[in-house]
Amino acid sequence: MAGLRERKKEQTRQRIAAVAWQMFTERGFDAVSVNEIAEAAEVAKATLFAYFPSKESLALHGVGGDDLAGIVARRPAGQTFLEPLRAHHRALAAGEVPEGELEALLARVRVIQDSPTLQHAANAQLYHQREALAQVLADEYGPTAAALMAAQIAASLLTLQETYFRHLQSGASALEAHRALAQDVELAFDLLGHGLDQAEGR
């Protein structure tokens, strides 16, 4: 019975998110109210807020959700912290987005880029992700070194994401974009692992 309840909750969550994103795509994030989303999704406003505490969290549901701190914390003994992060992003690069989903993905990117409110919320989300990673690294490296390493990793991963979306927006196919992403992942983690001196020797 508990499993059925959880499935129904997830279906409701997904329905609300799908309805909201259709409206955001058509009218822009700032032009759509929470009341309108709740009405279109056929749920009470209180129900919507039970699933998503804010309109921003609804719009960013599933965006930037990688648990970098958890990936590092769960790594096997003897493994450097960059190894599981590289493996995770290699896997993401290998998971090609179906061509039929590209239009919706690019529409979502445009909505976020066009809304200062969403950009601010996305930056705050990335900041918390970076802080969590720094906390995991602090015991081993100390707070200052951990903060610097987490900042470098976060900036590199954000650049990978931005470059990937630029490829898609320029007209590249999903296959072409993922091939480029796979190469960029290796370059990013080589630079993180060996420093900028390696770039000078390329």
mmCIF file with all atom_site columns, C-alpha atoms in Angstrom:
data_model
loop_
_atom_site.group_PDB
_atom_site.id
_atom_site.type_symbol
_atom_site.label_atom_id
_atom_site.label_alt_id
_atom_site.label_comp_id
_atom_site.label_asym_id
_atom_site.label_entity_id
_atom_site.label_seq_id
_atom_site.pdbx_PDB_ins_code
_atom_site.Cartn_x
_atom_site.Cartn_y
_atom_site.Cartn_z
_atom_site.occupancy
_atom_site.B_iso_or_equiv
_atom_site.pdbx_formal_charge
_atom_site.auth_seq_id
_atom_site.auth_comp_id
_atom_site.auth_asym_id
_atom_site.auth_atom_id
_atom_site.pdbx_PDB_model_num
ATOM 1   C CA . MET A 1 1   ? 0.000  0.000  0.000   1.00 0.00 ? 1   MET A CA 1
ATOM 2   C CA . ALA A 1 2   ? 2.853  2.374  0.850   1.00 0.00 ? 2   ALA A CA 1
ATOM 3   C CA . GLY A 1 3   ? 4.403  1.659  -2.553  1.00 0.00 ? 3   GLY A CA 1
ATOM 4   C CA . LEU A 1 4   ? 1.165  2.577  -4.312  1.00 0.00 ? 4   LEU A CA 1
ATOM 5   C CA . ARG A 1 5   ? 0.937  5.844  -2.373  1.00 0.00 ? 5   ARG A CA 1
ATOM 6   C CA . GLU A 1 6   ? 4.483  6.732  -3.326  1.00 0.00 ? 6   GLU A CA 1
ATOM 7   C CA . ARG A 1 7   ? 3.789  5.999  -6.997  1.00 0.00 ? 7   ARG A CA 1
ATOM 8   C CA . LYS A 1 8   ? 0.696  8.207  -6.917  1.00 0.00 ? 8   LYS A CA 1
ATOM 9   C CA . LYS A 1 9   ? 2.670  10.988 -5.247  1.00 0.00 ? 9   LYS A CA 1
ATOM 10  C CA . GLU A 1 10  ? 5.359  10.777 -7.905  1.00 0.00 ? 10  GLU A CA 1
ATOM 11  C CA . GLN A 1 11  ? 2.741  10.804 -10.667 1.00 0.00 ? 11  GLN A CA 1
ATOM 12  C CA . THR A 1 12  ? 1.210  13.936 -9.155  1.00 0.00 ? 12  THR A CA 1
ATOM 13  C CA . ARG A 1 13  ? 4.642  15.564 -8.853  1.00 0.00 ? 13  ARG A CA 1
ATOM 14  C CA . GLN A 1 14  ? 5.432  14.772 -12.484 1.00 0.00 ? 14  GLN A CA 1
ATOM 15  C CA . ARG A 1 15  ? 2.027  16.028 -13.671 1.00 0.00 ? 15  ARG A CA 1
ATOM 16  C CA . ILE A 1 16  ? 2.437  19.349 -11.862 1.00 0.00 ? 16  ILE A CA 1
ATOM 17  C CA . ALA A 1 17  ? 5.958  19.775 -13.272 1.00 0.00 ? 17  ALA A CA 1
ATOM 18  C CA . ALA A 1 18  ? 4.845  18.903 -16.827 1.00 0.00 ? 18  ALA A CA 1
ATOM 19  C CA . VAL A 1 19  ? 1.927  21.336 -16.729 1.00 0.00 ? 19  VAL A CA 1
ATOM 20  C CA . ALA A 1 20  ? 4.111  24.082 -15.284 1.00 0.00 ? 20  ALA A CA 1
ATOM 21  C CA . TRP A 1 21  ? 6.785  23.642 -17.902 1.00 0.00 ? 21  TRP A CA 1
ATOM 22  C CA . GLN A 1 22  ? 4.299  23.766 -20.722 1.00 0.00 ? 22  GLN A CA 1
ATOM 23  C CA . MET A 1 23  ? 3.076  27.104 -19.363 1.00 0.00 ? 23  MET A CA 1
ATOM 24  C CA . PHE A 1 24  ? 6.604  28.424 -18.743 1.00 0.00 ? 24  PHE A CA 1
ATOM 25  C CA . THR A 1 25  ? 7.589  27.519 -22.310 1.00 0.00 ? 25  THR A CA 1
ATOM 26  C CA . GLU A 1 26  ? 4.560  29.245 -23.798 1.00 0.00 ? 26  GLU A CA 1
ATOM 27  C CA . ARG A 1 27  ? 4.588  32.411 -21.668 1.00 0.00 ? 27  ARG A CA 1
ATOM 28  C CA . GLY A 1 28  ? 7.861  32.614 -19.746 1.00 0.00 ? 28  GLY A CA 1
ATOM 29  C CA . PHE A 1 29  ? 8.537  31.866 -16.095 1.00 0.00 ? 29  PHE A CA 1
ATOM 30  C CA . ASP A 1 30  ? 7.690  35.294 -14.675 1.00 0.00 ? 30  ASP A CA 1
ATOM 31  C CA . ALA A 1 31  ? 4.358  35.558 -16.510 1.00 0.00 ? 31  ALA A CA 1
ATOM 32  C CA . VAL A 1 32  ? 2.901  32.394 -14.962 1.00 0.00 ? 32  VAL A CA 1
ATOM 33  C CA . SER A 1 33  ? 1.466  32.394 -11.434 1.00 0.00 ? 33  SER A CA 1
ATOM 34  C CA . VAL A 1 34  ? 1.355  29.526 -8.964  1.00 0.00 ? 34  VAL A CA 1
ATOM 35  C CA . ASN A 1 35  ? -2.442 29.793 -8.917  1.00 0.00 ? 35  ASN A CA 1
ATOM 36  C CA . GLU A 1 36  ? -2.550 29.263 -12.675 1.00 0.00 ? 36  GLU A CA 1
ATOM 37  C CA . ILE A 1 37  ? -0.282 26.221 -12.449 1.00 0.00 ? 37  ILE A CA 1
ATOM 38  C CA . ALA A 1 38  ? -2.358 24.657 -9.672  1.00 0.00 ? 38  ALA A CA 1
ATOM 39  C CA . GLU A 1 39  ? -5.584 25.243 -11.583 1.00 0.00 ? 39  GLU A CA 1
ATOM 40  C CA . ALA A 1 40  ? -4.187 23.797 -14.819 1.00 0.00 ? 40  ALA A CA 1
ATOM 41  C CA . ALA A 1 41  ? -2.764 20.764 -12.975 1.00 0.00 ? 41  ALA A CA 1
ATOM 42  C CA . GLU A 1 42  ? -6.089 20.311 -11.159 1.00 0.00 ? 42  GLU A CA 1
ATOM 43  C CA . VAL A 1 43  ? -4.596 20.429 -7.673  1.00 0.00 ? 43  VAL A CA 1
ATOM 44  C CA . ALA A 1 44  ? -5.047 22.795 -4.763  1.00 0.00 ? 44  ALA A CA 1
ATOM 45  C CA . LYS A 1 45  ? -2.413 25.485 -4.277  1.00 0.00 ? 45  LYS A CA 1
ATOM 46  C CA . ALA A 1 46  ? -1.559 23.919 -0.907  1.00 0.00 ? 46  ALA A CA 1
ATOM 47  C CA . THR A 1 47  ? -1.019 20.575 -2.637  1.00 0.00 ? 47  THR A CA 1
ATOM 48  C CA . LEU A 1 48  ? 1.352  22.164 -5.134  1.00 0.00 ? 48  LEU A CA 1
ATOM 49  C CA . PHE A 1 49  ? 3.381  23.699 -2.319  1.00 0.00 ? 49  PHE A CA 1
ATOM 50  C CA . ALA A 1 50  ? 3.475  20.319 -0.556  1.00 0.00 ? 50  ALA A CA 1
ATOM 51  C CA . TYR A 1 51  ? 5.443  19.015 -3.540  1.00 0.00 ? 51  TYR A CA 1
ATOM 52  C CA . PHE A 1 52  ? 7.347  22.180 -4.467  1.00 0.00 ? 52  PHE A CA 1
ATOM 53  C CA . PRO A 1 53  ? 8.040  24.826 -1.783  1.00 0.00 ? 53  PRO A CA 1
ATOM 54  C CA . SER A 1 54  ? 8.342  27.620 -4.372  1.00 0.00 ? 54  SER A CA 1
ATOM 55  C CA . LYS A 1 55  ? 7.740  28.364 -8.037  1.00 0.00 ? 55  LYS A CA 1
ATOM 56  C CA . GLU A 1 56  ? 11.510 28.457 -8.504  1.00 0.00 ? 56  GLU A CA 1
ATOM 57  C CA . SER A 1 57  ? 11.950 24.964 -7.042  1.00 0.00 ? 57  SER A CA 1
ATOM 58  C CA . LEU A 1 58  ? 9.218  23.735 -9.380  1.00 0.00 ? 58  LEU A CA 1
ATOM 59  C CA . ALA A 1 59  ? 10.958 25.209 -12.414 1.00 0.00 ? 59  ALA A CA 1
ATOM 60  C CA . LEU A 1 60  ? 14.357 23.829 -11.363 1.00 0.00 ? 60  LEU A CA 1
ATOM 61  C CA . HIS A 1 61  ? 13.047 20.370 -10.447 1.00 0.00 ? 61  HIS A CA 1
ATOM 62  C CA . GLY A 1 62  ? 15.616 17.932 -11.853 1.00 0.00 ? 62  GLY A CA 1
ATOM 63  C CA . VAL A 1 63  ? 18.094 20.691 -12.778 1.00 0.00 ? 63  VAL A CA 1
ATOM 64  C CA . GLY A 1 64  ? 21.554 20.591 -11.194 1.00 0.00 ? 64  GLY A CA 1
ATOM 65  C CA . GLY A 1 65  ? 20.531 17.744 -8.966  1.00 0.00 ? 65  GLY A CA 1
ATOM 66  C CA . ASP A 1 66  ? 23.833 15.858 -9.023  1.00 0.00 ? 66  ASP A CA 1
ATOM 67  C CA . ASP A 1 67  ? 24.858 14.946 -5.481  1.00 0.00 ? 67  ASP A CA 1
ATOM 68  C CA . LEU A 1 68  ? 28.563 15.706 -5.873  1.00 0.00 ? 68  LEU A CA 1
ATOM 69  C CA . ALA A 1 69  ? 29.156 15.507 -2.138  1.00 0.00 ? 69  ALA A CA 1
ATOM 70  C CA . GLY A 1 70  ? 27.466 12.116 -1.944  1.00 0.00 ? 70  GLY A CA 1
ATOM 71  C CA . ILE A 1 71  ? 29.401 10.779 -4.942  1.00 0.00 ? 71  ILE A CA 1
ATOM 72  C CA . VAL A 1 72  ? 32.679 11.731 -3.250  1.00 0.00 ? 72  VAL A CA 1
ATOM 73  C CA . ALA A 1 73  ? 31.636 10.561 0.225   1.00 0.00 ? 73  ALA A CA 1
ATOM 74  C CA . ARG A 1 74  ? 30.617 7.103  -1.056  1.00 0.00 ? 74  ARG A CA 1
ATOM 75  C CA . ARG A 1 75  ? 33.827 6.448  -2.997  1.00 0.00 ? 75  ARG A CA 1
ATOM 76  C CA . PRO A 1 76  ? 35.749 3.242  -2.192  1.00 0.00 ? 76  PRO A CA 1
ATOM 77  C CA . ALA A 1 77  ? 38.794 3.441  0.055   1.00 0.00 ? 77  ALA A CA 1
ATOM 78  C CA . GLY A 1 78  ? 41.960 4.289  -1.847  1.00 0.00 ? 78  GLY A CA 1
ATOM 79  C CA . GLN A 1 79  ? 40.144 6.148  -4.635  1.00 0.00 ? 79  GLN A CA 1
ATOM 80  C CA . THR A 1 80  ? 40.826 9.830  -5.221  1.00 0.00 ? 80  THR A CA 1
ATOM 81  C CA . PHE A 1 81  ? 37.813 12.136 -5.020  1.00 0.00 ? 81  PHE A CA 1
ATOM 82  C CA . LEU A 1 82  ? 38.126 13.049 -8.707  1.00 0.00 ? 82  LEU A CA 1
ATOM 83  C CA . GLU A 1 83  ? 37.807 9.435  -9.906  1.00 0.00 ? 83  GLU A CA 1
ATOM 84  C CA . PRO A 1 84  ? 34.131 8.902  -8.990  1.00 0.00 ? 84  PRO A CA 1
ATOM 85  C CA . LEU A 1 85  ? 33.254 12.402 -10.226 1.00 0.00 ? 85  LEU A CA 1
ATOM 86  C CA . ARG A 1 86  ? 34.899 11.673 -13.591 1.00 0.00 ? 86  ARG A CA 1
ATOM 87  C CA . ALA A 1 87  ? 33.140 8.301  -13.830 1.00 0.00 ? 87  ALA A CA 1
ATOM 88  C CA . HIS A 1 88  ? 29.782 9.915  -13.032 1.00 0.00 ? 88  HIS A CA 1
ATOM 89  C CA . HIS A 1 89  ? 30.173 12.564 -15.732 1.00 0.00 ? 89  HIS A CA 1
ATOM 90  C CA . ARG A 1 90  ? 31.478 10.045 -18.251 1.00 0.00 ? 90  ARG A CA 1
ATOM 91  C CA . ALA A 1 91  ? 28.252 8.132  -17.712 1.00 0.00 ? 91  ALA A CA 1
ATOM 92  C CA . LEU A 1 92  ? 26.200 11.304 -18.191 1.00 0.00 ? 92  LEU A CA 1
ATOM 93  C CA . ALA A 1 93  ? 28.023 12.043 -21.442 1.00 0.00 ? 93  ALA A CA 1
ATOM 94  C CA . ALA A 1 94  ? 27.321 8.507  -22.649 1.00 0.00 ? 94  ALA A CA 1
ATOM 95  C CA . GLY A 1 95  ? 23.584 8.848  -21.957 1.00 0.00 ? 95  GLY A CA 1
ATOM 96  C CA . GLU A 1 96  ? 22.487 10.534 -25.166 1.00 0.00 ? 96  GLU A CA 1
ATOM 97  C CA . VAL A 1 97  ? 19.263 12.587 -25.071 1.00 0.00 ? 97  VAL A CA 1
ATOM 98  C CA . PRO A 1 98  ? 16.693 11.182 -27.551 1.00 0.00 ? 98  PRO A CA 1
ATOM 99  C CA . GLU A 1 99  ? 16.206 13.498 -30.524 1.00 0.00 ? 99  GLU A CA 1
ATOM 100 C CA . GLY A 1 100 ? 12.500 13.682 -29.723 1.00 0.00 ? 100 GLY A CA 1
ATOM 101 C CA . GLU A 1 101 ? 13.284 15.270 -26.342 1.00 0.00 ? 101 GLU A CA 1
ATOM 102 C CA . LEU A 1 102 ? 15.750 17.862 -27.612 1.00 0.00 ? 102 LEU A CA 1
ATOM 103 C CA . GLU A 1 103 ? 13.157 20.535 -28.357 1.00 0.00 ? 103 GLU A CA 1
ATOM 104 C CA . ALA A 1 104 ? 11.724 20.350 -24.832 1.00 0.00 ? 104 ALA A CA 1
ATOM 105 C CA . LEU A 1 105 ? 15.229 20.424 -23.314 1.00 0.00 ? 105 LEU A CA 1
ATOM 106 C CA . LEU A 1 106 ? 16.253 23.494 -25.309 1.00 0.00 ? 106 LEU A CA 1
ATOM 107 C CA . ALA A 1 107 ? 12.965 25.213 -24.469 1.00 0.00 ? 107 ALA A CA 1
ATOM 108 C CA . ARG A 1 108 ? 13.695 24.625 -20.800 1.00 0.00 ? 108 ARG A CA 1
ATOM 109 C CA . VAL A 1 109 ? 17.169 26.102 -21.163 1.00 0.00 ? 109 VAL A CA 1
ATOM 110 C CA . ARG A 1 110 ? 15.712 29.193 -22.879 1.00 0.00 ? 110 ARG A CA 1
ATOM 111 C CA . VAL A 1 111 ? 13.169 29.698 -20.088 1.00 0.00 ? 111 VAL A CA 1
ATOM 112 C CA . ILE A 1 112 ? 15.934 29.637 -17.466 1.00 0.00 ? 112 ILE A CA 1
ATOM 113 C CA . GLN A 1 113 ? 18.201 31.921 -19.500 1.00 0.00 ? 113 GLN A CA 1
ATOM 114 C CA . ASP A 1 114 ? 15.389 34.436 -20.045 1.00 0.00 ? 114 ASP A CA 1
ATOM 115 C CA . SER A 1 115 ? 14.464 34.752 -16.363 1.00 0.00 ? 115 SER A CA 1
ATOM 116 C CA . PRO A 1 116 ? 16.800 36.614 -13.966 1.00 0.00 ? 116 PRO A CA 1
ATOM 117 C CA . THR A 1 117 ? 14.781 35.134 -11.098 1.00 0.00 ? 117 THR A CA 1
ATOM 118 C CA . LEU A 1 118 ? 15.473 31.584 -12.263 1.00 0.00 ? 118 LEU A CA 1
ATOM 119 C CA . GLN A 1 119 ? 19.118 32.321 -12.998 1.00 0.00 ? 119 GLN A CA 1
ATOM 120 C CA . HIS A 1 120 ? 19.537 33.604 -9.439  1.00 0.00 ? 120 HIS A CA 1
ATOM 121 C CA . ALA A 1 121 ? 17.789 30.501 -8.043  1.00 0.00 ? 121 ALA A CA 1
ATOM 122 C CA . ALA A 1 122 ? 19.947 28.212 -10.197 1.00 0.00 ? 122 ALA A CA 1
ATOM 123 C CA . ASN A 1 123 ? 23.116 29.964 -9.008  1.00 0.00 ? 123 ASN A CA 1
ATOM 124 C CA . ALA A 1 124 ? 21.996 29.558 -5.388  1.00 0.00 ? 124 ALA A CA 1
ATOM 125 C CA . GLN A 1 125 ? 21.420 25.856 -6.019  1.00 0.00 ? 125 GLN A CA 1
ATOM 126 C CA . LEU A 1 126 ? 24.913 25.499 -7.469  1.00 0.00 ? 126 LEU A CA 1
ATOM 127 C CA . TYR A 1 127 ? 26.372 27.376 -4.489  1.00 0.00 ? 127 TYR A CA 1
ATOM 128 C CA . HIS A 1 128 ? 24.779 24.939 -2.024  1.00 0.00 ? 128 HIS A CA 1
ATOM 129 C CA . GLN A 1 129 ? 26.029 22.017 -4.119  1.00 0.00 ? 129 GLN A CA 1
ATOM 130 C CA . ARG A 1 130 ? 29.557 23.456 -4.004  1.00 0.00 ? 130 ARG A CA 1
ATOM 131 C CA . GLU A 1 131 ? 29.375 24.085 -0.253  1.00 0.00 ? 131 GLU A CA 1
ATOM 132 C CA . ALA A 1 132 ? 28.258 20.500 0.400   1.00 0.00 ? 132 ALA A CA 1
ATOM 133 C CA . LEU A 1 133 ? 31.186 19.187 -1.638  1.00 0.00 ? 133 LEU A CA 1
ATOM 134 C CA . ALA A 1 134 ? 33.609 21.421 0.273   1.00 0.00 ? 134 ALA A CA 1
ATOM 135 C CA . GLN A 1 135 ? 32.313 20.072 3.584   1.00 0.00 ? 135 GLN A CA 1
ATOM 136 C CA . VAL A 1 136 ? 33.007 16.501 2.476   1.00 0.00 ? 136 VAL A CA 1
ATOM 137 C CA . LEU A 1 137 ? 36.540 17.406 1.391   1.00 0.00 ? 137 LEU A CA 1
ATOM 138 C CA . ALA A 1 138 ? 37.329 19.538 4.451   1.00 0.00 ? 138 ALA A CA 1
ATOM 139 C CA . ASP A 1 139 ? 38.155 16.673 6.825   1.00 0.00 ? 139 ASP A CA 1
ATOM 140 C CA . GLU A 1 140 ? 40.858 15.434 4.482   1.00 0.00 ? 140 GLU A CA 1
ATOM 141 C CA . TYR A 1 141 ? 42.249 18.678 3.084   1.00 0.00 ? 141 TYR A CA 1
ATOM 142 C CA . GLY A 1 142 ? 41.248 21.417 5.517   1.00 0.00 ? 142 GLY A CA 1
ATOM 143 C CA . PRO A 1 143 ? 38.555 24.052 4.992   1.00 0.00 ? 143 PRO A CA 1
ATOM 144 C CA . THR A 1 144 ? 40.441 26.481 2.755   1.00 0.00 ? 144 THR A CA 1
ATOM 145 C CA . ALA A 1 145 ? 41.873 23.900 0.364   1.00 0.00 ? 145 ALA A CA 1
ATOM 146 C CA . ALA A 1 146 ? 38.518 22.091 0.288   1.00 0.00 ? 146 ALA A CA 1
ATOM 147 C CA . ALA A 1 147 ? 36.676 25.316 -0.576  1.00 0.00 ? 147 ALA A CA 1
ATOM 148 C CA . LEU A 1 148 ? 39.141 26.100 -3.373  1.00 0.00 ? 148 LEU A CA 1
ATOM 149 C CA . MET A 1 149 ? 38.938 22.590 -4.823  1.00 0.00 ? 149 MET A CA 1
ATOM 150 C CA . ALA A 1 150 ? 35.141 22.530 -4.656  1.00 0.00 ? 150 ALA A CA 1
ATOM 151 C CA . ALA A 1 151 ? 35.011 25.914 -6.406  1.00 0.00 ? 151 ALA A CA 1
ATOM 152 C CA . GLN A 1 152 ? 37.266 24.699 -9.233  1.00 0.00 ? 152 GLN A CA 1
ATOM 153 C CA . ILE A 1 153 ? 35.216 21.532 -9.681  1.00 0.00 ? 153 ILE A CA 1
ATOM 154 C CA . ALA A 1 154 ? 31.894 23.403 -9.653  1.00 0.00 ? 154 ALA A CA 1
ATOM 155 C CA . ALA A 1 155 ? 33.124 25.977 -12.171 1.00 0.00 ? 155 ALA A CA 1
ATOM 156 C CA . SER A 1 156 ? 34.426 23.254 -14.492 1.00 0.00 ? 156 SER A CA 1
ATOM 157 C CA . LEU A 1 157 ? 31.178 21.291 -14.363 1.00 0.00 ? 157 LEU A CA 1
ATOM 158 C CA . LEU A 1 158 ? 29.117 24.416 -15.002 1.00 0.00 ? 158 LEU A CA 1
ATOM 159 C CA . THR A 1 159 ? 31.281 25.187 -18.031 1.00 0.00 ? 159 THR A CA 1
ATOM 160 C CA . LEU A 1 160 ? 30.759 21.654 -19.338 1.00 0.00 ? 160 LEU A CA 1
ATOM 161 C CA . GLN A 1 161 ? 27.002 22.120 -19.050 1.00 0.00 ? 161 GLN A CA 1
ATOM 162 C CA . GLU A 1 162 ? 27.049 25.530 -20.741 1.00 0.00 ? 162 GLU A CA 1
ATOM 163 C CA . THR A 1 163 ? 29.227 24.270 -23.595 1.00 0.00 ? 163 THR A CA 1
ATOM 164 C CA . TYR A 1 164 ? 26.950 21.257 -24.129 1.00 0.00 ? 164 TYR A CA 1
ATOM 165 C CA . PHE A 1 165 ? 23.866 23.471 -24.384 1.00 0.00 ? 165 PHE A CA 1
ATOM 166 C CA . ARG A 1 166 ? 25.655 25.863 -26.737 1.00 0.00 ? 166 ARG A CA 1
ATOM 167 C CA . HIS A 1 167 ? 26.382 22.935 -29.061 1.00 0.00 ? 167 HIS A CA 1
ATOM 168 C CA . LEU A 1 168 ? 22.721 21.964 -29.078 1.00 0.00 ? 168 LEU A CA 1
ATOM 169 C CA . GLN A 1 169 ? 21.544 25.549 -29.565 1.00 0.00 ? 169 GLN A CA 1
ATOM 170 C CA . SER A 1 170 ? 23.898 25.947 -32.521 1.00 0.00 ? 170 SER A CA 1
ATOM 171 C CA . GLY A 1 171 ? 22.141 23.087 -34.310 1.00 0.00 ? 171 GLY A CA 1
ATOM 172 C CA . ALA A 1 172 ? 24.321 20.108 -33.382 1.00 0.00 ? 172 ALA A CA 1
ATOM 173 C CA . SER A 1 173 ? 22.569 16.756 -33.189 1.00 0.00 ? 173 SER A CA 1
ATOM 174 C CA . ALA A 1 174 ? 22.231 14.952 -29.874 1.00 0.00 ? 174 ALA A CA 1
ATOM 175 C CA . LEU A 1 175 ? 24.941 12.516 -30.981 1.00 0.00 ? 175 LEU A CA 1
ATOM 176 C CA . GLU A 1 176 ? 27.342 15.308 -31.962 1.00 0.00 ? 176 GLU A CA 1
ATOM 177 C CA . ALA A 1 177 ? 26.721 17.195 -28.721 1.00 0.00 ? 177 ALA A CA 1
ATOM 178 C CA . HIS A 1 178 ? 27.345 14.118 -26.594 1.00 0.00 ? 178 HIS A CA 1
ATOM 179 C CA . ARG A 1 179 ? 30.508 13.217 -28.468 1.00 0.00 ? 179 ARG A CA 1
ATOM 180 C CA . ALA A 1 180 ? 31.810 16.725 -27.822 1.00 0.00 ? 180 ALA A CA 1
ATOM 181 C CA . LEU A 1 181 ? 30.709 16.490 -24.187 1.00 0.00 ? 181 LEU A CA 1
ATOM 182 C CA . ALA A 1 182 ? 32.563 13.198 -23.733 1.00 0.00 ? 182 ALA A CA 1
ATOM 183 C CA . GLN A 1 183 ? 35.780 14.828 -24.980 1.00 0.00 ? 183 GLN A CA 1
ATOM 184 C CA . ASP A 1 184 ? 35.207 17.911 -22.823 1.00 0.00 ? 184 ASP A CA 1
ATOM 185 C CA . VAL A 1 185 ? 34.661 15.762 -19.706 1.00 0.00 ? 185 VAL A CA 1
ATOM 186 C CA . GLU A 1 186 ? 38.067 14.141 -20.191 1.00 0.00 ? 186 GLU A CA 1
ATOM 187 C CA . LEU A 1 187 ? 39.727 17.518 -20.763 1.00 0.00 ? 187 LEU A CA 1
ATOM 188 C CA . ALA A 1 188 ? 38.051 19.060 -17.714 1.00 0.00 ? 188 ALA A CA 1
ATOM 189 C CA . PHE A 1 189 ? 39.083 16.272 -15.360 1.00 0.00 ? 189 PHE A CA 1
ATOM 190 C CA . ASP A 1 190 ? 42.605 16.121 -16.800 1.00 0.00 ? 190 ASP A CA 1
ATOM 191 C CA . LEU A 1 191 ? 42.966 19.820 -16.022 1.00 0.00 ? 191 LEU A CA 1
ATOM 192 C CA . LEU A 1 192 ? 41.462 19.395 -12.563 1.00 0.00 ? 192 LEU A CA 1
ATOM 193 C CA . GLY A 1 193 ? 43.769 16.483 -11.842 1.00 0.00 ? 193 GLY A CA 1
ATOM 194 C CA . HIS A 1 194 ? 46.993 17.890 -13.255 1.00 0.00 ? 194 HIS A CA 1
ATOM 195 C CA . GLY A 1 195 ? 46.518 21.650 -13.139 1.00 0.00 ? 195 GLY A CA 1
ATOM 196 C CA . LEU A 1 196 ? 46.862 24.460 -15.628 1.00 0.00 ? 196 LEU A CA 1
ATOM 197 C CA . ASP A 1 197 ? 50.493 23.544 -16.368 1.00 0.00 ? 197 ASP A CA 1
ATOM 198 C CA . GLN A 1 198 ? 49.128 20.715 -18.496 1.00 0.00 ? 198 GLN A CA 1
ATOM 199 C CA . ALA A 1 199 ? 47.147 23.162 -20.630 1.00 0.00 ? 199 ALA A CA 1
ATOM 200 C CA . GLU A 1 200 ? 50.331 25.114 -21.417 1.00 0.00 ? 200 GLU A CA 1
ATOM 201 C CA . GLY A 1 201 ? 51.929 21.964 -22.737 1.00 0.00 ? 201 GLY A CA 1
ATOM 202 C CA . ARG A 1 202 ? 49.035 20.952 -24.993 1.00 0.00 ? 202 ARG A CA 1
#
